[in-house]
Amino acid sequence: MRKIPAALLSLALTASLTAPLASAAGTGSTLPELDGHWSQSAFERWHAYGIVEGDSRGMRPDANMTVGEFAAILSRAMGYTETVENPYADLKGTEWYAPYILQLTAAGILQGDGTNCNAEEPMNRERATVLFARALGIRPTAQPDLSGFVDGKDAADWSAGYIDAMAKDGIIQGVGNQTLALGSSITRGSVVKILDSSVAEYAVEEGATIDQDVDGILLVAADDITVDGAAVSGNLLVAPKAGEANLTVKNARLERDLRVSTHGATLTVADSQVEGDVALSGDRASLTLGSGAQLARLAVDGAGSSVSVESGASVETLTARAAVKVDNQGAINKAEVQADDVVLDGKRPAHVEVADDVAPPQNSEGEEVTGSEDSQEPGQGGGGSGGGRRLRV
């Protein structure tokens, strides 16, 4: 699998939708207008993938990017399709960028200012950093420290954690002289650079196998992808663009999160270690943990999903935030039940915690399931699925 800098990703979406596209394919230099520009190689790679074609004015790497153009970048790259009812006073809904604004809003990435989305205003560096982090699954630092930047104190409370996380990962470095310039408009070239520094691999070829280490984020945007024997240092993201994705992870080590946001995804993990979170946010996802799979935390947010933990596989903490059916033949240490209609078949988790006002989990026979260790009294062995105490959180 060819390693693709994130930079190209950004451009896929910066191109204006209001002007006819002009192809530079077939020329000696794919983008001669960018000869010598620091962003040239990144733009050319995405152009080769047919994502970046520019408009009648060219690529314009030094031009400021609007919020609407930025929304188009992320939405196209990730393949968002779901929208919400328009909540913005300044969005008519007929603008070329309106679908992208509403798609990012539905995905929880774009939130506006409470009234407006300000789509035609220039995107600033602070907001761009936060939107990138949200789209790429980068979690904000709990206690951000931006003292290394001379203007770090200017970061708002809603942005500081994301900015700190992006800086610690080496994705952003500021504009020079240890300055973030958060209020300044961001150029197309700078957007490309941020993507180039974040997404190390963009898997867009159906049926591809990634068998070499990925130093950064691996973004899966195609069906039937296999990660075999590789270590991934950044998040592994299965984007909606992958459709009803089939992803197989074997003999691999994921040092960050594995996040699946596409509906109907089928995921298999075997003989692999996931050190971060595994998050299933798309509905009707199917996850099979084969022998040797070791997960620290598994969270299910998509309704109608199923999880199979085979013998020899383990999950430290399973959090069910939506109805899910779990067949556990391996080992689950703790199950956190935060939604109704959770089914726990097979071996009981060691501990079961049920949130207030939530129905306790049952097995397929309709029997309440408690933790195998929670149900033990001093001097007693494990009992059946009933009779144990239910923990409330």
Short mmCIF file of C-alpha atoms in Angstrom, two decimals:
data_model
loop_
_atom_site.label_atom_id
_atom_site.label_comp_id
_atom_site.label_asym_id
_atom_site.label_seq_id
_atom_site.Cartn_x
_atom_site.Cartn_y
_atom_site.Cartn_z
CA MET A 1 0.00 0.00 0.00
CA ARG A 2 1.45 3.32 -1.02
CA LYS A 3 1.90 5.85 1.76
CA ILE A 4 -0.11 8.97 1.04
CA PRO A 5 0.49 12.25 2.81
CA ALA A 6 -2.52 13.85 4.31
CA ALA A 7 -1.80 16.97 2.44
CA LEU A 8 -3.46 15.64 -0.64
CA LEU A 9 -6.53 14.86 1.33
CA SER A 10 -7.12 18.45 2.12
CA LEU A 11 -7.03 19.61 -1.38
CA ALA A 12 -9.54 17.08 -2.44
CA LEU A 13 -11.92 19.24 -0.67
CA THR A 14 -10.61 22.71 -1.12
CA ALA A 15 -11.40 22.84 -4.79
CA SER A 16 -14.32 25.14 -5.48
CA LEU A 17 -17.51 23.48 -6.61
CA THR A 18 -18.77 26.60 -8.34
CA ALA A 19 -16.32 26.69 -11.23
CA PRO A 20 -15.58 24.11 -13.96
CA LEU A 21 -12.69 21.83 -13.20
CA ALA A 22 -9.57 21.91 -15.34
CA SER A 23 -7.36 18.84 -15.59
CA ALA A 24 -3.61 19.12 -15.89
CA ALA A 25 -3.15 15.42 -16.61
CA GLY A 26 -0.82 14.56 -19.45
CA THR A 27 1.53 17.50 -18.99
CA GLY A 28 5.17 17.07 -18.03
CA SER A 29 4.51 18.52 -14.60
CA THR A 30 1.07 17.70 -13.29
CA LEU A 31 0.74 21.10 -11.64
CA PRO A 32 3.27 23.44 -13.28
CA GLU A 33 1.67 26.47 -11.61
CA LEU A 34 3.04 25.16 -8.31
CA ASP A 35 6.63 24.65 -9.47
CA GLY A 36 8.88 25.48 -6.54
CA HIS A 37 6.06 25.99 -4.06
CA TRP A 38 6.57 24.27 -0.71
CA SER A 39 3.20 22.47 -1.04
CA GLN A 40 3.75 21.23 -4.61
CA SER A 41 4.49 17.57 -3.92
CA ALA A 42 1.49 17.20 -1.63
CA PHE A 43 -0.88 18.73 -4.19
CA GLU A 44 0.56 16.61 -6.99
CA ARG A 45 0.01 13.35 -5.10
CA TRP A 46 -3.65 14.10 -4.51
CA HIS A 47 -4.00 15.25 -8.10
CA ALA A 48 -2.67 11.87 -9.21
CA TYR A 49 -5.48 10.23 -7.26
CA GLY A 50 -8.04 12.29 -9.12
CA ILE A 51 -9.09 14.14 -5.97
CA VAL A 52 -7.45 17.51 -6.51
CA GLU A 53 -8.18 19.16 -9.84
CA GLY A 54 -8.46 22.82 -8.96
CA ASP A 55 -10.67 25.40 -10.69
CA SER A 56 -10.32 28.02 -13.37
CA ARG A 57 -8.04 30.02 -11.05
CA GLY A 58 -5.75 27.09 -10.34
CA MET A 59 -4.79 25.62 -6.98
CA ARG A 60 -4.12 28.95 -5.26
CA PRO A 61 -2.04 27.57 -2.35
CA ASP A 62 -1.49 31.02 -0.84
CA ALA A 63 -5.16 32.02 -0.90
CA ASN A 64 -7.18 32.00 2.31
CA MET A 65 -9.64 29.16 2.72
CA THR A 66 -13.26 29.78 3.69
CA VAL A 67 -15.16 27.75 6.26
CA GLY A 68 -17.33 26.33 3.48
CA GLU A 69 -14.32 25.17 1.46
CA PHE A 70 -12.80 23.65 4.56
CA ALA A 71 -16.05 21.77 5.27
CA ALA A 72 -15.91 20.39 1.73
CA ILE A 73 -12.37 19.13 2.34
CA LEU A 74 -13.19 17.07 5.39
CA SER A 75 -16.54 15.83 4.17
CA ARG A 76 -15.19 14.59 0.85
CA ALA A 77 -12.14 13.01 2.43
CA MET A 78 -14.14 11.15 5.06
CA GLY A 79 -17.15 10.47 2.84
CA TYR A 80 -19.83 11.84 5.15
CA THR A 81 -23.35 11.48 3.78
CA GLU A 82 -25.71 12.01 6.73
CA THR A 83 -27.04 15.51 7.30
CA VAL A 84 -29.15 17.34 9.88
CA GLU A 85 -31.95 19.86 9.65
CA ASN A 86 -30.34 23.24 9.04
CA PRO A 87 -29.70 24.89 12.44
CA TYR A 88 -27.82 27.93 11.09
CA ALA A 89 -29.41 31.33 10.59
CA ASP A 90 -26.88 32.33 7.91
CA LEU A 91 -27.23 29.15 5.80
CA LYS A 92 -29.97 29.16 3.17
CA GLY A 93 -29.36 25.56 2.15
CA THR A 94 -28.97 26.30 -1.55
CA GLU A 95 -25.27 27.25 -1.38
CA TRP A 96 -22.83 24.81 -3.01
CA TYR A 97 -21.18 24.22 0.34
CA ALA A 98 -24.43 23.74 2.32
CA PRO A 99 -24.43 19.90 2.15
CA TYR A 100 -20.86 19.77 3.45
CA ILE A 101 -21.65 22.14 6.32
CA LEU A 102 -24.63 20.01 7.36
CA GLN A 103 -22.70 16.76 6.97
CA LEU A 104 -19.95 17.95 9.29
CA THR A 105 -22.58 19.15 11.71
CA ALA A 106 -24.25 15.73 11.70
CA ALA A 107 -20.88 14.11 12.35
CA GLY A 108 -20.35 16.31 15.42
CA ILE A 109 -17.35 18.06 13.92
CA LEU A 110 -18.74 21.48 13.03
CA GLN A 111 -20.83 23.28 15.63
CA GLY A 112 -20.91 26.92 14.55
CA ASP A 113 -21.11 29.76 17.03
CA GLY A 114 -24.53 28.87 18.36
CA THR A 115 -26.38 30.81 15.68
CA ASN A 116 -24.32 30.95 12.49
CA CYS A 117 -21.85 28.71 10.68
CA ASN A 118 -20.04 31.67 9.02
CA ALA A 119 -19.35 29.55 5.94
CA GLU A 120 -18.19 32.39 3.71
CA GLU A 121 -15.76 33.83 6.22
CA PRO A 122 -12.06 32.87 6.14
CA MET A 123 -11.25 29.85 8.27
CA ASN A 124 -8.77 30.71 11.01
CA ARG A 125 -5.99 28.50 12.29
CA GLU A 126 -7.60 27.84 15.66
CA ARG A 127 -10.87 26.56 14.27
CA ALA A 128 -9.15 24.57 11.51
CA THR A 129 -6.97 22.74 14.03
CA VAL A 130 -9.99 21.75 16.12
CA LEU A 131 -12.01 20.52 13.13
CA PHE A 132 -9.08 18.46 11.87
CA ALA A 133 -8.63 16.88 15.30
CA ARG A 134 -12.30 16.01 15.62
CA ALA A 135 -12.48 14.48 12.14
CA LEU A 136 -9.32 12.44 12.67
CA GLY A 137 -10.35 11.14 16.07
CA ILE A 138 -7.61 12.95 17.98
CA ARG A 139 -8.77 13.34 21.56
CA PRO A 140 -8.13 16.65 23.34
CA THR A 141 -5.57 16.75 26.13
CA ALA A 142 -7.26 16.82 29.52
CA GLN A 143 -4.82 19.37 30.93
CA PRO A 144 -3.39 21.25 27.96
CA ASP A 145 -0.08 23.05 28.24
CA LEU A 146 0.59 25.57 25.48
CA SER A 147 3.28 27.47 27.38
CA GLY A 148 5.79 26.49 24.70
CA PHE A 149 4.09 28.94 22.34
CA VAL A 150 4.38 32.66 22.94
CA ASP A 151 0.68 33.12 22.17
CA GLY A 152 -0.54 29.84 23.62
CA LYS A 153 -2.51 31.74 26.26
CA ASP A 154 -4.73 33.09 23.49
CA ALA A 155 -6.26 29.66 22.85
CA ALA A 156 -9.91 29.40 23.90
CA ASP A 157 -11.04 26.79 26.41
CA TRP A 158 -12.85 24.85 23.65
CA SER A 159 -9.72 24.65 21.51
CA ALA A 160 -6.76 24.38 23.90
CA GLY A 161 -6.98 20.62 24.44
CA TYR A 162 -7.17 19.85 20.73
CA ILE A 163 -4.36 22.26 19.88
CA ASP A 164 -2.14 20.75 22.56
CA ALA A 165 -2.84 17.21 21.32
CA MET A 166 -2.09 18.17 17.71
CA ALA A 167 1.13 19.92 18.77
CA LYS A 168 2.29 16.97 20.89
CA ASP A 169 1.73 14.65 17.93
CA GLY A 170 3.88 16.93 15.76
CA ILE A 171 0.98 17.71 13.43
CA ILE A 172 1.14 21.46 13.99
CA GLN A 173 4.24 23.51 14.77
CA GLY A 174 2.92 27.04 14.51
CA VAL A 175 3.97 29.66 11.97
CA GLY A 176 7.49 30.24 13.28
CA ASN A 177 9.07 31.84 16.32
CA GLN A 178 6.96 29.59 18.56
CA THR A 179 3.81 31.38 17.47
CA LEU A 180 0.45 29.72 16.78
CA ALA A 181 -1.27 32.75 15.24
CA LEU A 182 -4.61 31.14 16.05
CA GLY A 183 -6.69 34.12 14.95
CA SER A 184 -5.03 34.37 11.55
CA SER A 185 -6.69 33.07 8.40
CA ILE A 186 -5.36 29.73 7.17
CA THR A 187 -4.24 29.28 3.57
CA ARG A 188 -4.87 26.35 1.28
CA GLY A 189 -1.21 25.45 1.46
CA SER A 190 -1.30 25.40 5.25
CA VAL A 191 -4.34 23.13 5.24
CA VAL A 192 -2.49 20.75 2.94
CA LYS A 193 0.49 20.83 5.28
CA ILE A 194 -1.60 19.93 8.33
CA LEU A 195 -3.12 16.98 6.51
CA ASP A 196 0.31 15.97 5.28
CA SER A 197 1.53 15.89 8.86
CA SER A 198 -1.42 13.90 10.17
CA VAL A 199 -2.68 11.24 7.74
CA ALA A 200 0.24 8.99 6.96
CA GLU A 201 -1.70 6.44 4.91
CA TYR A 202 -4.88 6.93 2.90
CA ALA A 203 -6.26 3.53 1.92
CA VAL A 204 -8.43 4.11 -1.14
CA GLU A 205 -7.74 0.97 -3.18
CA GLU A 206 -10.33 -1.74 -2.58
CA GLY A 207 -8.81 -5.04 -1.46
CA ALA A 208 -5.47 -3.52 -0.49
CA THR A 209 -3.20 -5.04 2.16
CA ILE A 210 -1.13 -2.80 4.43
CA ASP A 211 1.80 -4.84 5.66
CA GLN A 212 4.34 -2.15 6.55
CA ASP A 213 4.40 0.08 9.62
CA VAL A 214 2.43 3.33 9.43
CA ASP A 215 3.95 6.28 11.27
CA GLY A 216 0.83 8.32 11.87
CA ILE A 217 -2.87 8.05 11.12
CA LEU A 218 -4.17 5.31 8.83
CA LEU A 219 -7.41 6.45 7.19
CA VAL A 220 -9.37 3.65 5.53
CA ALA A 221 -11.64 4.95 2.77
CA ALA A 222 -12.21 1.76 0.77
CA ASP A 223 -13.76 -1.66 1.25
CA ASP A 224 -12.02 -4.95 2.00
CA ILE A 225 -8.81 -3.60 3.56
CA THR A 226 -6.37 -5.82 5.49
CA VAL A 227 -3.76 -4.66 7.99
CA ASP A 228 -1.34 -7.56 8.29
CA GLY A 229 1.75 -7.54 10.50
CA ALA A 230 1.99 -3.75 10.70
CA ALA A 231 2.32 -1.34 13.60
CA VAL A 232 0.22 1.83 13.35
CA SER A 233 1.38 4.68 15.58
CA GLY A 234 -1.64 6.92 15.00
CA ASN A 235 -5.37 6.27 14.95
CA LEU A 236 -6.77 3.71 12.53
CA LEU A 237 -9.98 5.25 11.18
CA VAL A 238 -12.58 3.53 9.04
CA ALA A 239 -14.38 6.46 7.41
CA PRO A 240 -17.93 6.48 6.00
CA LYS A 241 -16.30 6.73 2.57
CA ALA A 242 -15.42 3.04 2.93
CA GLY A 243 -19.12 2.13 2.70
CA GLU A 244 -20.10 -1.14 4.39
CA ALA A 245 -16.44 -1.73 5.03
CA ASN A 246 -14.77 -5.05 5.66
CA LEU A 247 -11.58 -4.55 7.67
CA THR A 248 -9.26 -7.30 8.88
CA VAL A 249 -6.51 -6.59 11.39
CA LYS A 250 -4.13 -9.46 12.11
CA ASN A 251 -0.69 -9.82 13.66
CA ALA A 252 -0.72 -6.05 14.14
CA ARG A 253 -0.17 -3.50 16.88
CA LEU A 254 -2.32 -0.41 17.03
CA GLU A 255 -0.77 2.14 19.37
CA ARG A 256 -3.76 4.48 19.33
CA ASP A 257 -7.50 4.15 18.68
CA LEU A 258 -9.37 2.04 16.17
CA ARG A 259 -12.51 3.95 15.20
CA VAL A 260 -15.20 2.68 12.85
CA SER A 261 -17.87 5.20 11.85
CA THR A 262 -19.35 3.54 8.78
CA HIS A 263 -22.70 1.76 9.02
CA GLY A 264 -22.82 -2.01 8.45
CA ALA A 265 -19.07 -2.45 8.86
CA THR A 266 -17.58 -5.90 9.40
CA LEU A 267 -14.41 -5.88 11.47
CA THR A 268 -12.15 -8.79 12.40
CA VAL A 269 -9.23 -8.46 14.80
CA ALA A 270 -6.97 -11.44 15.56
CA ASP A 271 -3.53 -11.91 17.10
CA SER A 272 -3.32 -8.15 17.54
CA GLN A 273 -3.05 -5.62 20.34
CA VAL A 274 -5.00 -2.38 20.42
CA GLU A 275 -3.56 -0.05 23.04
CA GLY A 276 -6.13 2.71 22.63
CA ASP A 277 -9.91 2.59 22.31
CA VAL A 278 -11.89 0.55 19.81
CA ALA A 279 -15.01 2.58 19.00
CA LEU A 280 -17.93 1.36 16.88
CA SER A 281 -20.07 4.42 16.18
CA GLY A 282 -21.83 3.24 13.03
CA ASP A 283 -25.06 1.26 13.29
CA ARG A 284 -25.19 -2.48 12.52
CA ALA A 285 -21.46 -2.98 12.93
CA SER A 286 -20.12 -6.50 13.40
CA LEU A 287 -16.89 -7.08 15.33
CA THR A 288 -15.18 -10.44 15.71
CA LEU A 289 -12.26 -10.73 18.10
CA GLY A 290 -10.28 -13.82 17.19
CA SER A 291 -7.75 -15.67 19.29
CA GLY A 292 -4.90 -13.44 20.40
CA ALA A 293 -6.86 -10.19 20.10
CA GLN A 294 -6.23 -7.92 23.09
CA LEU A 295 -8.35 -4.80 23.53
CA ALA A 296 -7.99 -2.31 26.35
CA ARG A 297 -11.33 -0.56 25.79
CA LEU A 298 -14.22 -1.31 23.45
CA ALA A 299 -17.09 1.18 23.11
CA VAL A 300 -20.24 0.48 21.09
CA ASP A 301 -22.31 3.53 20.13
CA GLY A 302 -24.01 2.17 17.02
CA ALA A 303 -27.38 0.50 17.47
CA GLY A 304 -27.98 -3.04 16.26
CA SER A 305 -24.31 -4.00 16.43
CA SER A 306 -22.85 -7.36 17.43
CA VAL A 307 -19.59 -8.36 19.10
CA SER A 308 -18.11 -11.86 19.18
CA VAL A 309 -15.23 -12.48 21.58
CA GLU A 310 -13.74 -15.85 20.67
CA SER A 311 -11.71 -18.10 22.92
CA GLY A 312 -8.26 -16.65 23.49
CA ALA A 313 -9.39 -13.06 22.98
CA SER A 314 -9.74 -10.47 25.74
CA VAL A 315 -11.38 -7.10 26.42
CA GLU A 316 -10.50 -5.15 29.54
CA THR A 317 -13.54 -2.81 29.45
CA LEU A 318 -16.61 -3.05 27.22
CA THR A 319 -18.88 0.02 27.22
CA ALA A 320 -22.30 -0.40 25.61
CA ARG A 321 -23.89 2.96 24.83
CA ALA A 322 -26.38 1.43 22.39
CA ALA A 323 -28.24 -1.85 22.00
CA VAL A 324 -25.67 -4.54 21.19
CA LYS A 325 -25.50 -8.32 21.27
CA VAL A 326 -22.29 -9.76 22.73
CA ASP A 327 -21.22 -13.40 22.55
CA ASN A 328 -18.29 -13.84 24.92
CA GLN A 329 -16.29 -17.04 24.71
CA GLY A 330 -13.09 -15.30 25.74
CA ALA A 331 -12.53 -12.86 28.61
CA ILE A 332 -14.24 -9.54 29.37
CA ASN A 333 -13.12 -8.00 32.63
CA LYS A 334 -15.76 -5.26 32.93
CA ALA A 335 -18.96 -4.46 31.06
CA GLU A 336 -20.36 -0.94 31.42
CA VAL A 337 -24.01 -1.00 30.35
CA GLN A 338 -25.30 2.47 29.49
CA ALA A 339 -28.20 1.55 27.19
CA ASP A 340 -31.25 -0.70 27.15
CA ASP A 341 -31.51 -3.96 25.20
CA VAL A 342 -27.92 -5.11 25.76
CA VAL A 343 -27.54 -8.88 25.39
CA LEU A 344 -24.59 -10.67 27.00
CA ASP A 345 -24.30 -14.33 25.98
CA GLY A 346 -21.58 -16.85 26.78
CA LYS A 347 -19.16 -16.27 29.62
CA ARG A 348 -20.14 -13.50 31.98
CA PRO A 349 -17.82 -10.54 32.38
CA ALA A 350 -16.01 -10.41 35.71
CA HIS A 351 -17.84 -7.18 36.56
CA VAL A 352 -21.04 -5.61 35.24
CA GLU A 353 -21.90 -1.98 35.91
CA VAL A 354 -25.32 -0.64 34.91
CA ALA A 355 -26.11 3.05 34.66
CA ASP A 356 -29.10 4.49 36.48
CA ASP A 357 -32.43 4.26 34.62
CA VAL A 358 -31.04 1.61 32.29
CA ALA A 359 -32.37 -1.95 32.07
CA PRO A 360 -29.83 -4.55 33.19
CA PRO A 361 -28.36 -6.75 30.47
CA GLN A 362 -29.87 -10.14 29.75
CA ASN A 363 -28.77 -13.22 27.88
CA SER A 364 -30.68 -14.60 24.91
CA GLU A 365 -32.81 -16.65 27.31
CA GLY A 366 -34.08 -13.49 28.96
CA GLU A 367 -32.10 -13.99 32.19
CA GLU A 368 -30.44 -11.04 33.86
CA VAL A 369 -26.66 -11.09 33.58
CA THR A 370 -24.41 -9.93 36.39
CA GLY A 371 -20.66 -10.07 36.79
CA SER A 372 -19.14 -13.42 37.69
CA GLU A 373 -17.07 -11.82 40.44
CA ASP A 374 -19.71 -9.27 41.47
CA SER A 375 -22.11 -12.12 42.25
CA GLN A 376 -19.74 -13.91 44.58
CA GLU A 377 -20.05 -13.59 48.33
CA PRO A 378 -17.05 -14.31 50.54
CA GLY A 379 -16.47 -18.05 50.61
CA GLN A 380 -18.76 -18.72 47.63
CA GLY A 381 -17.98 -19.65 44.07
CA GLY A 382 -19.51 -18.13 40.98
CA GLY A 383 -23.23 -18.67 40.59
CA GLY A 384 -25.63 -18.43 37.68
CA SER A 385 -26.49 -15.35 35.73
CA GLY A 386 -29.01 -14.12 38.31
CA GLY A 387 -28.72 -13.26 41.97
CA GLY A 388 -25.71 -10.96 41.75
CA ARG A 389 -25.54 -7.34 42.71
CA ARG A 390 -25.96 -4.71 40.04
CA LEU A 391 -23.56 -1.80 40.22
CA ARG A 392 -24.84 1.66 39.43
CA VAL A 393 -22.66 4.41 38.01
#
